[in-house]
XYZ file of C-alpha atoms in Angstrom:
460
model
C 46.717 -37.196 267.654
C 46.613 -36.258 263.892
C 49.972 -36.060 262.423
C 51.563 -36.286 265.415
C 52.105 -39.726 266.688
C 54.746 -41.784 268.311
C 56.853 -42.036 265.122
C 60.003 -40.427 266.278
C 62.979 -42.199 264.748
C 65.320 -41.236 268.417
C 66.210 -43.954 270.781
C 65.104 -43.983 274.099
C 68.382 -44.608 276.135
C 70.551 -41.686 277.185
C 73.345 -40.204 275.350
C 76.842 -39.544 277.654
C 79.325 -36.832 277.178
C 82.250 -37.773 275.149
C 81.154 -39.625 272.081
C 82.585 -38.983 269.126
C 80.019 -37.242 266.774
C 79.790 -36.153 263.412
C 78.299 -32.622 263.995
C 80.997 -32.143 266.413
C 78.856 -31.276 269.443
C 77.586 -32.902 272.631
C 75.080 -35.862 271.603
C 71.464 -34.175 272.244
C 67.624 -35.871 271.141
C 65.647 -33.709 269.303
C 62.335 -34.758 271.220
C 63.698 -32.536 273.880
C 62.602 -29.835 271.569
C 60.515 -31.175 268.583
C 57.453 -33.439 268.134
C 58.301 -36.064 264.959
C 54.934 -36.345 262.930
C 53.954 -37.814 259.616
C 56.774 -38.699 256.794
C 57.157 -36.332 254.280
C 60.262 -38.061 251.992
C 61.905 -41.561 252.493
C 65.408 -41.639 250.643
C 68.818 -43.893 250.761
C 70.066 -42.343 253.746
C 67.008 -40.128 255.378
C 63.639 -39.988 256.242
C 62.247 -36.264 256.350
C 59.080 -35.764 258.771
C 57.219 -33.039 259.817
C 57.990 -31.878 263.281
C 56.659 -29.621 265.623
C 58.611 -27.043 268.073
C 57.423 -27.518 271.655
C 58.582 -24.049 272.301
C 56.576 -22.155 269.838
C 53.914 -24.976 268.112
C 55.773 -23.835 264.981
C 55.607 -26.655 262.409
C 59.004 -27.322 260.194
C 60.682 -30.059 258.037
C 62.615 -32.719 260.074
C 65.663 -34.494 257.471
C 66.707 -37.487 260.061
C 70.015 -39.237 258.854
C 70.560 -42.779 259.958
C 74.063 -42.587 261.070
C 74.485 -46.227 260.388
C 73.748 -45.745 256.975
C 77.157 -43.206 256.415
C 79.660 -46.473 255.930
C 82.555 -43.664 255.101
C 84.604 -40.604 256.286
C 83.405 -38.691 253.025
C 80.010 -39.568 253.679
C 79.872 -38.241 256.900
C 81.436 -34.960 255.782
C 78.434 -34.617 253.250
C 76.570 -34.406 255.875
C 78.335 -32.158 257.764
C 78.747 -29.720 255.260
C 75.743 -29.553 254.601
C 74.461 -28.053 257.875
C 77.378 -26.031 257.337
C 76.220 -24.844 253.816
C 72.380 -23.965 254.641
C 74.245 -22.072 258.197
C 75.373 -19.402 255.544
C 72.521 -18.495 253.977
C 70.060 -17.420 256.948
C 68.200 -14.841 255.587
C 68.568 -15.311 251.869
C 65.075 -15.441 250.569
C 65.256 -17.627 247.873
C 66.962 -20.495 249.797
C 65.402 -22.936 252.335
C 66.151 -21.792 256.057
C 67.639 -24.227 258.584
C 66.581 -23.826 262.066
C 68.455 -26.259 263.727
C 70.590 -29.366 263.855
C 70.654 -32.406 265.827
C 72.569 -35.415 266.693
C 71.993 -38.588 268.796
C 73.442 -41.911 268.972
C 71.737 -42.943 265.774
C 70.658 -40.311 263.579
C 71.695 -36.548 262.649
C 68.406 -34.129 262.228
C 67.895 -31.272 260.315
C 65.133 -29.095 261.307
C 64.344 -26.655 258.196
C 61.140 -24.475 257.234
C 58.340 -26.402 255.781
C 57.720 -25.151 252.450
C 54.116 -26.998 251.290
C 53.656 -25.021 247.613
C 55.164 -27.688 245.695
C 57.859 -27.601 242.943
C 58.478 -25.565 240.450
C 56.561 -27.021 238.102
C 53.616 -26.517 240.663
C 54.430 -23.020 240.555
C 53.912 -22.964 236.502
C 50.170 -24.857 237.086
C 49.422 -22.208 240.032
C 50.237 -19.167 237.388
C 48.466 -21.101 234.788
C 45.532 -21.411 236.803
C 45.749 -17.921 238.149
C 45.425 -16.350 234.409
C 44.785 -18.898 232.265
C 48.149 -19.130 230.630
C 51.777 -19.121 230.972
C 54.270 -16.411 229.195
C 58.179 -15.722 228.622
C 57.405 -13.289 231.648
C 56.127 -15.584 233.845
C 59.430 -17.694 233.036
C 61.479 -15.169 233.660
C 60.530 -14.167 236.494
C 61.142 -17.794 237.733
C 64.181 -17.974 236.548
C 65.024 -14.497 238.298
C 64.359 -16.325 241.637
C 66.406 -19.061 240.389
C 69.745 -17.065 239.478
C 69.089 -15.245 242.886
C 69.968 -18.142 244.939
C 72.680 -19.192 242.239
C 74.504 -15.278 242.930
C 73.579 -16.342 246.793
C 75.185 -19.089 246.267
C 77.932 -17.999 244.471
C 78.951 -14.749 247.073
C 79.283 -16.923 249.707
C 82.249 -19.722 248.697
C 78.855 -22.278 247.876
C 78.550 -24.186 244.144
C 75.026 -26.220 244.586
C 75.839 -28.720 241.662
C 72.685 -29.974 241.160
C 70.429 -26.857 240.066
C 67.228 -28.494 238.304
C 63.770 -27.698 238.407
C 62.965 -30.392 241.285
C 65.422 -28.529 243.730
C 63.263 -25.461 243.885
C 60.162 -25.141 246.270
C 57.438 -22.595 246.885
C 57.330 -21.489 250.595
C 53.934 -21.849 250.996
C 50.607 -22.208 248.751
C 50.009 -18.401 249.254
C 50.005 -16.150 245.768
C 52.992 -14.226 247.041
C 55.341 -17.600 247.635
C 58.947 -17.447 247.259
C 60.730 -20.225 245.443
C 63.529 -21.855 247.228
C 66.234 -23.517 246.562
C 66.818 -26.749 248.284
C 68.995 -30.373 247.584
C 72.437 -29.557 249.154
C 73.682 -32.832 249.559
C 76.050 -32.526 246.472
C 76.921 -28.975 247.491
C 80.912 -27.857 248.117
C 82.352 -25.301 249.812
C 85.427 -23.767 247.163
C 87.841 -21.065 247.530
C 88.655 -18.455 244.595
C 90.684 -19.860 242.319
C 90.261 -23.408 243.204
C 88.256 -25.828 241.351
C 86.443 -29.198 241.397
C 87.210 -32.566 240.672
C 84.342 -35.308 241.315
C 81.599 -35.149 238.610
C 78.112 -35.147 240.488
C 74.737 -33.759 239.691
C 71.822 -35.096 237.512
C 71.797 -36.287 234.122
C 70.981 -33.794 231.478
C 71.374 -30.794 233.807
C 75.592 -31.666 234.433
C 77.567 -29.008 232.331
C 80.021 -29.966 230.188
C 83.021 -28.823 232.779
C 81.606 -31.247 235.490
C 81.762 -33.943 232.704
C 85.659 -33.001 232.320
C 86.293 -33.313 235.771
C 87.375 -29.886 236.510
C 85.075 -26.599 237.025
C 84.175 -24.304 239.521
C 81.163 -21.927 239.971
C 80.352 -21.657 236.163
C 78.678 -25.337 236.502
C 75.662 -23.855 238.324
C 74.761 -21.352 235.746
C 74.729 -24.034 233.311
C 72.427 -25.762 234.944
C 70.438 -22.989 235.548
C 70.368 -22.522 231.858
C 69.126 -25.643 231.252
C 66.375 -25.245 233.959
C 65.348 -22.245 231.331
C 65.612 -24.079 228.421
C 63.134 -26.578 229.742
C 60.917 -23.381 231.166
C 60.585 -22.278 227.644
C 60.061 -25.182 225.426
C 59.086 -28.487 227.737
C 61.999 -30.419 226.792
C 65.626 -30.779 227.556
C 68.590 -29.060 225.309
C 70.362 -32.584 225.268
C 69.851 -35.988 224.862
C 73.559 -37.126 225.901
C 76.761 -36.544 227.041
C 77.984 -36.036 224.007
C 75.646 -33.173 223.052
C 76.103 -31.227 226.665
C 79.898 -31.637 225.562
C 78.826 -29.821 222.344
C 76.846 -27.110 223.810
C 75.086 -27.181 220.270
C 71.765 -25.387 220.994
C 69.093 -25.762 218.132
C 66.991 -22.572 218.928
C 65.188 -22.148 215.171
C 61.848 -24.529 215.064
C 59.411 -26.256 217.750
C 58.424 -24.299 219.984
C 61.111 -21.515 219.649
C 59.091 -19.993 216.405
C 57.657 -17.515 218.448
C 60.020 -17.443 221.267
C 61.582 -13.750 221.506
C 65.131 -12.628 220.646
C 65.532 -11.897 224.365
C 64.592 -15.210 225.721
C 66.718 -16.810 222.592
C 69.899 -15.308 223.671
C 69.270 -16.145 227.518
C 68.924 -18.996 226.826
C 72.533 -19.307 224.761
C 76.038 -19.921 226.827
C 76.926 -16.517 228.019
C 73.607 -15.703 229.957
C 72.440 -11.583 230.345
C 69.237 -9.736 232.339
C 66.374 -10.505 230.380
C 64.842 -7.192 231.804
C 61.569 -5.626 230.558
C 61.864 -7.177 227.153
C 60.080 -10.663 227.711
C 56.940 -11.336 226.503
C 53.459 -11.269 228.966
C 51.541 -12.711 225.809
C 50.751 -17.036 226.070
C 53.174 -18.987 224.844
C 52.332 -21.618 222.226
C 50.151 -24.156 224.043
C 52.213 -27.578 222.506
C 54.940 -25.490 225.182
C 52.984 -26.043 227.919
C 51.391 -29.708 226.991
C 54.988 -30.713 226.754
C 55.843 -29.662 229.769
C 53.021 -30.941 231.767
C 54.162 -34.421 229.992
C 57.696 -33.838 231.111
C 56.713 -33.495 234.858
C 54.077 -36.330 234.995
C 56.382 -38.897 233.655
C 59.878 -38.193 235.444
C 57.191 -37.849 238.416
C 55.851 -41.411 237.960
C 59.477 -43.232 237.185
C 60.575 -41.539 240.383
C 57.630 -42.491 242.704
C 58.053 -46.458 240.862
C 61.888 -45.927 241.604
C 60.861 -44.786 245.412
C 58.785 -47.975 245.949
C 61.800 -50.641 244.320
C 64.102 -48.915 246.889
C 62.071 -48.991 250.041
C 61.487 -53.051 249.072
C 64.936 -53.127 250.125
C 66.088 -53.805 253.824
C 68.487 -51.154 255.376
C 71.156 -53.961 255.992
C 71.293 -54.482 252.157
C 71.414 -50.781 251.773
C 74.536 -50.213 253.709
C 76.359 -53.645 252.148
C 75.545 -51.902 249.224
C 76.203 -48.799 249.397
C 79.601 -50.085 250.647
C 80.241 -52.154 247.856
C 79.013 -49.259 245.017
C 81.665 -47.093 247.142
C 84.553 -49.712 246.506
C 83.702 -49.910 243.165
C 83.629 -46.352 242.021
C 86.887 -45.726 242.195
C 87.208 -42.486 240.472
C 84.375 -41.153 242.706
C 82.502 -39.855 240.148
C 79.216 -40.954 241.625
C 78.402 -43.298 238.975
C 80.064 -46.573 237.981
C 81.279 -47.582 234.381
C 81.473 -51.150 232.970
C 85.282 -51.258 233.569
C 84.373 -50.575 237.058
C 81.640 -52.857 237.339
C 83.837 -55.971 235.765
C 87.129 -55.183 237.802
C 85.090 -54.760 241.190
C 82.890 -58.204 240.456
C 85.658 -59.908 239.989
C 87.609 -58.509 243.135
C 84.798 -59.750 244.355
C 85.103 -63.452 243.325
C 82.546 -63.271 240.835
C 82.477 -66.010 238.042
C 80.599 -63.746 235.769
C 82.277 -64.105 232.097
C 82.396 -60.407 230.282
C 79.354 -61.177 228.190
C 77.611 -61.500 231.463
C 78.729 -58.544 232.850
C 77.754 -56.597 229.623
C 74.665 -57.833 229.883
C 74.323 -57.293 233.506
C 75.102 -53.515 232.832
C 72.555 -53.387 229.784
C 69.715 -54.943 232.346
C 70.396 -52.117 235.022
C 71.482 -49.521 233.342
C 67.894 -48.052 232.875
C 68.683 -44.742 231.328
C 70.870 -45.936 229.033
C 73.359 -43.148 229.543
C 76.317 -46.308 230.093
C 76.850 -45.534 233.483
C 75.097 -46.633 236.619
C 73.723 -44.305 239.166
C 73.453 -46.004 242.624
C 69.863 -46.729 242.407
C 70.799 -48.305 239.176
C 73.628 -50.579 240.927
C 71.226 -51.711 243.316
C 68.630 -52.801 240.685
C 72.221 -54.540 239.074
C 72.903 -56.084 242.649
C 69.772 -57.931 243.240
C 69.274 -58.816 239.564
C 73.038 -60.654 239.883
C 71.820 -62.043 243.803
C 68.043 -62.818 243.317
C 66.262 -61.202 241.073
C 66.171 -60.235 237.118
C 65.254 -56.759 236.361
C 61.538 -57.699 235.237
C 61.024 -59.047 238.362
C 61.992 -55.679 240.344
C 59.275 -54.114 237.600
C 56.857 -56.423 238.443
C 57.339 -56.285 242.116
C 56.363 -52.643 241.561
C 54.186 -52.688 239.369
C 52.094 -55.314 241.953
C 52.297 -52.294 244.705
C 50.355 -50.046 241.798
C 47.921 -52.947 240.951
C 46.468 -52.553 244.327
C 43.363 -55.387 243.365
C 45.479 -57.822 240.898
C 43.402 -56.197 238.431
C 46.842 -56.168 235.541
C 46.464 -52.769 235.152
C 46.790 -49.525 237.098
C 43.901 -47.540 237.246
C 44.014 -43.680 238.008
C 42.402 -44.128 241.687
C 45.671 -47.204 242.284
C 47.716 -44.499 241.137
C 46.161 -41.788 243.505
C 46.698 -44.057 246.280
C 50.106 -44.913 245.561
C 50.872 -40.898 245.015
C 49.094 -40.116 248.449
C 51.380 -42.543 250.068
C 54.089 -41.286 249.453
C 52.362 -37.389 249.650
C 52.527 -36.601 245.863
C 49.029 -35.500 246.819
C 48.298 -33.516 243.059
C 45.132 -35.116 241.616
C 45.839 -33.347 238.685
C 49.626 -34.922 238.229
C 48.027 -38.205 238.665
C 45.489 -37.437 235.647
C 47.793 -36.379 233.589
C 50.539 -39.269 234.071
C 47.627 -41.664 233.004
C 47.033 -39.881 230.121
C 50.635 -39.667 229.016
C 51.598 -43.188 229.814
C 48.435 -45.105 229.182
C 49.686 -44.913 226.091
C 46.495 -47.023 224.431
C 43.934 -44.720 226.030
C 42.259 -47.642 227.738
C 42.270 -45.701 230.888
C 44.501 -47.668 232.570
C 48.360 -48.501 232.739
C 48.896 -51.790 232.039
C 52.203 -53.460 232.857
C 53.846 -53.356 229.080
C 53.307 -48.981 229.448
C 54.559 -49.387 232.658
C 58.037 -51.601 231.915
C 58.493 -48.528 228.694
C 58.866 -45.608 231.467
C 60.704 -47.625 233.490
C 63.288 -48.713 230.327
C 63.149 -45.282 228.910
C 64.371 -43.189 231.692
C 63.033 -40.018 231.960
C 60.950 -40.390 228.200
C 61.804 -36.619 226.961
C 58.609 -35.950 225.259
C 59.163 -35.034 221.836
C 56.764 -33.161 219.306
């Protein structure tokens, strides 16, 4: 049967005309048109499979929603306008293609093309590989494809709000592979003239006008801008919100010594066609290191992030999900410490404020004062059953397959294969930048520092 099993997530019993639905159309199963195979992605709210078209044997992406799992109005609409979102750009090159949407009694699918090249940063080792080094052109290039979905985007009423390098995809493993843009859960439709409210997006990548609380399309090319930054030198512009409020760019030493003029100024607020003038020579090789180090650890605190979350049942999910919705009252996506005390204590908790502050300095692993919702759940079970350490420890245990105390390079593999972060060479080189002894193995002191120092910007 290979990757094709009996794993589809549909129920078995009919569906009857008349339900309400979220898609706003009759109540259909996708097994009437697509075989569910092996899981590609598990997150909060969906499980993405591959899936295979009766019709055609065509293989695509499956993105099931559990329905259940949507405890509001807004959430539902996120979903929603999602399909509607991807709908408009059929055709566009440089974005994923949807091919279909879905909804049953229990879940809402989302049939896209399969794109199997890896991420962006994939994209860098495959032209690295290809001629033994990686230039200003070979960044620029990337970043054309990058601003071509942004102007895509853009034309069409669409701001992404969450334009990073893990939100772009190569279509396939071929040499002529487009990168895509994908992520569109935090996507909005906006009308000329009108802007946004709700700050979303990821840390470091948010502009300074989605910090305000009021922007429009400019956000995007912000991000995008930061995506270059971190194409050119391995590192990220800022630290903090306070510096992305700045927009103070330090573009003299490190590895922007032998950076071009051209690049330089792309790279600055007001962003131009780089054109003909970028450099095809290497760029300095600490450029590249860095980078490599910036992938492999953000790529291990997110799989050790992925394997806390999926510890936790779906009924806790949805009560808390619910309760980080109640709490976050400005909708920002994110919950201060004023949120955190008022909503505790609307919730009849005896915590005193020391314990709350304390409680928000346990969870809030980033350290950016805010917590994100995987963040608020670590905060949740830490206040209900368990302290932070224990959550690390409970993951570190899945690592330490044979009780060994350490993670060795073939747990790791294991763990990576899982959850198909199948890149041998990504799992080399997260040992070597968080076995931070060189013993060859991660022991759980290295692994607690990733997990405590967010994403670890690699400096130097």
């Amino acid at each position: 049967m290979g990757c094709w099993g009996s794993k589809n997530p549909t129920p078995s019993n009919p569906v009857s005309d008349g339900e309400t639905t979220i898609l706003g159309k009759p109540l259909e199963h996708i097994n009437k048109f697509y075989n569910l195979g092996k899981k590609l992605d598990v997150g909060d709210l969906a499980t993405t499979y591959m899936c295979k078209q009766f019709s055609t044997g065509n293989i695509y992406a499956c993105k099931s929603v559990r329905k259940r799992l949507l405890s509001s109005k807004k959430e539902k609409e996120v979903v929603k306008t999602q399909i509607e979102i991807l709908n408009r750009f059929i055709g566009e090159p440089n974005i994923v293609q949807i091919k279909g949407s879905y909804e049953d009694r229990s879940f809402v699918h989302i049939v896209m093309e399969l794109c199997t090249g890896g991420d962006l940063f994939d994209k860098i080792e495959a032209v690295v590989n290809d001629q033994s080094y990686y230039s200003e052109k070979d960044a620029s290039e990337i970043f054309r494809s990058i601003m071509n979905a942004v102007q895509s985007f853009h034309s069409k009423g669409v701001i992404h709000r969450d334009i990073k390098p893990e939100n772009f995809v190569l279509s396939s493993n071929n040499e002529d592979a487009l990168l895509k843009a994908i992520g569109f859960e935090n996507s909005v439709c906006i009308k000329d003239g009108k802007g946004v409210q709700d700050i979303v997006g990821s840390d470091f990548y948010i502009a300074p006008e989605a910090l305000q609380g009021s922007y429009g399309k400019e956000i995007d090319i912000w991000s995008a801008g930061v995506t270059l930054y971190v194409l050119l030198s391995g590192r990220f512009p800022f630290e903090n919100d306070d510096e992305i409020k700045s927009g103070k760019i330090d573009l003299s030493g490190g590895p922007w010594v032998h950076t071009s003029p051209a690049a330089k100024d792309l790279v600055k607020p007001i962003l131009c066609c780089k054109g003909n003038e970028a450099k095809d020579t290497p760029m300095d090789n600490d450029v590249l290191s860095r980078m490599r180090k910036f992938r492999a650890v953000n790529k291990f605190k997110k799989l050790a992030l992925k394997v806390i979350a999926e510890s936790i049942s779906e009924k806790e999910i949805k009560s808390l999900k619910s309760m980080f919705a109640s709490m976050d009252t400005d909708k920002s996506g994110t919950i201060t410490y004023e949120e955190l005390k008022i909503g505790l204590n609307r919730l009849g908790s005896k915590l005193s404020e020391t314990e709350v502050k304390q409680l928000m300095e346990v969870a809030d692993v980033d350290g950016n004062g805010t917590l994100e919702y995987l963040e608020f759940i670590s905060a949740m079970m830490h206040r209900q059953r368990m302290a932070q350490e224990e959550q690390f420890y409970k993951a570190f245990q899945y690592f330490d397959v044979d009780n060994s105390g350490y993670i060795t390079r073939d747990e790791l593999e294991r763990a990576m294969k899982e959850h198909d972060m199948r890149d041998e060479t990504s799992a080399k080189q997260i040992m070597s930048e968080v076995d931070t002894d060189n013993d060859g193995r991660i022991n759980y002191d290295e692994f607690c520092a990733v997990m405590r120092n967010g994403t670890m910007q690699p400096q130097g």
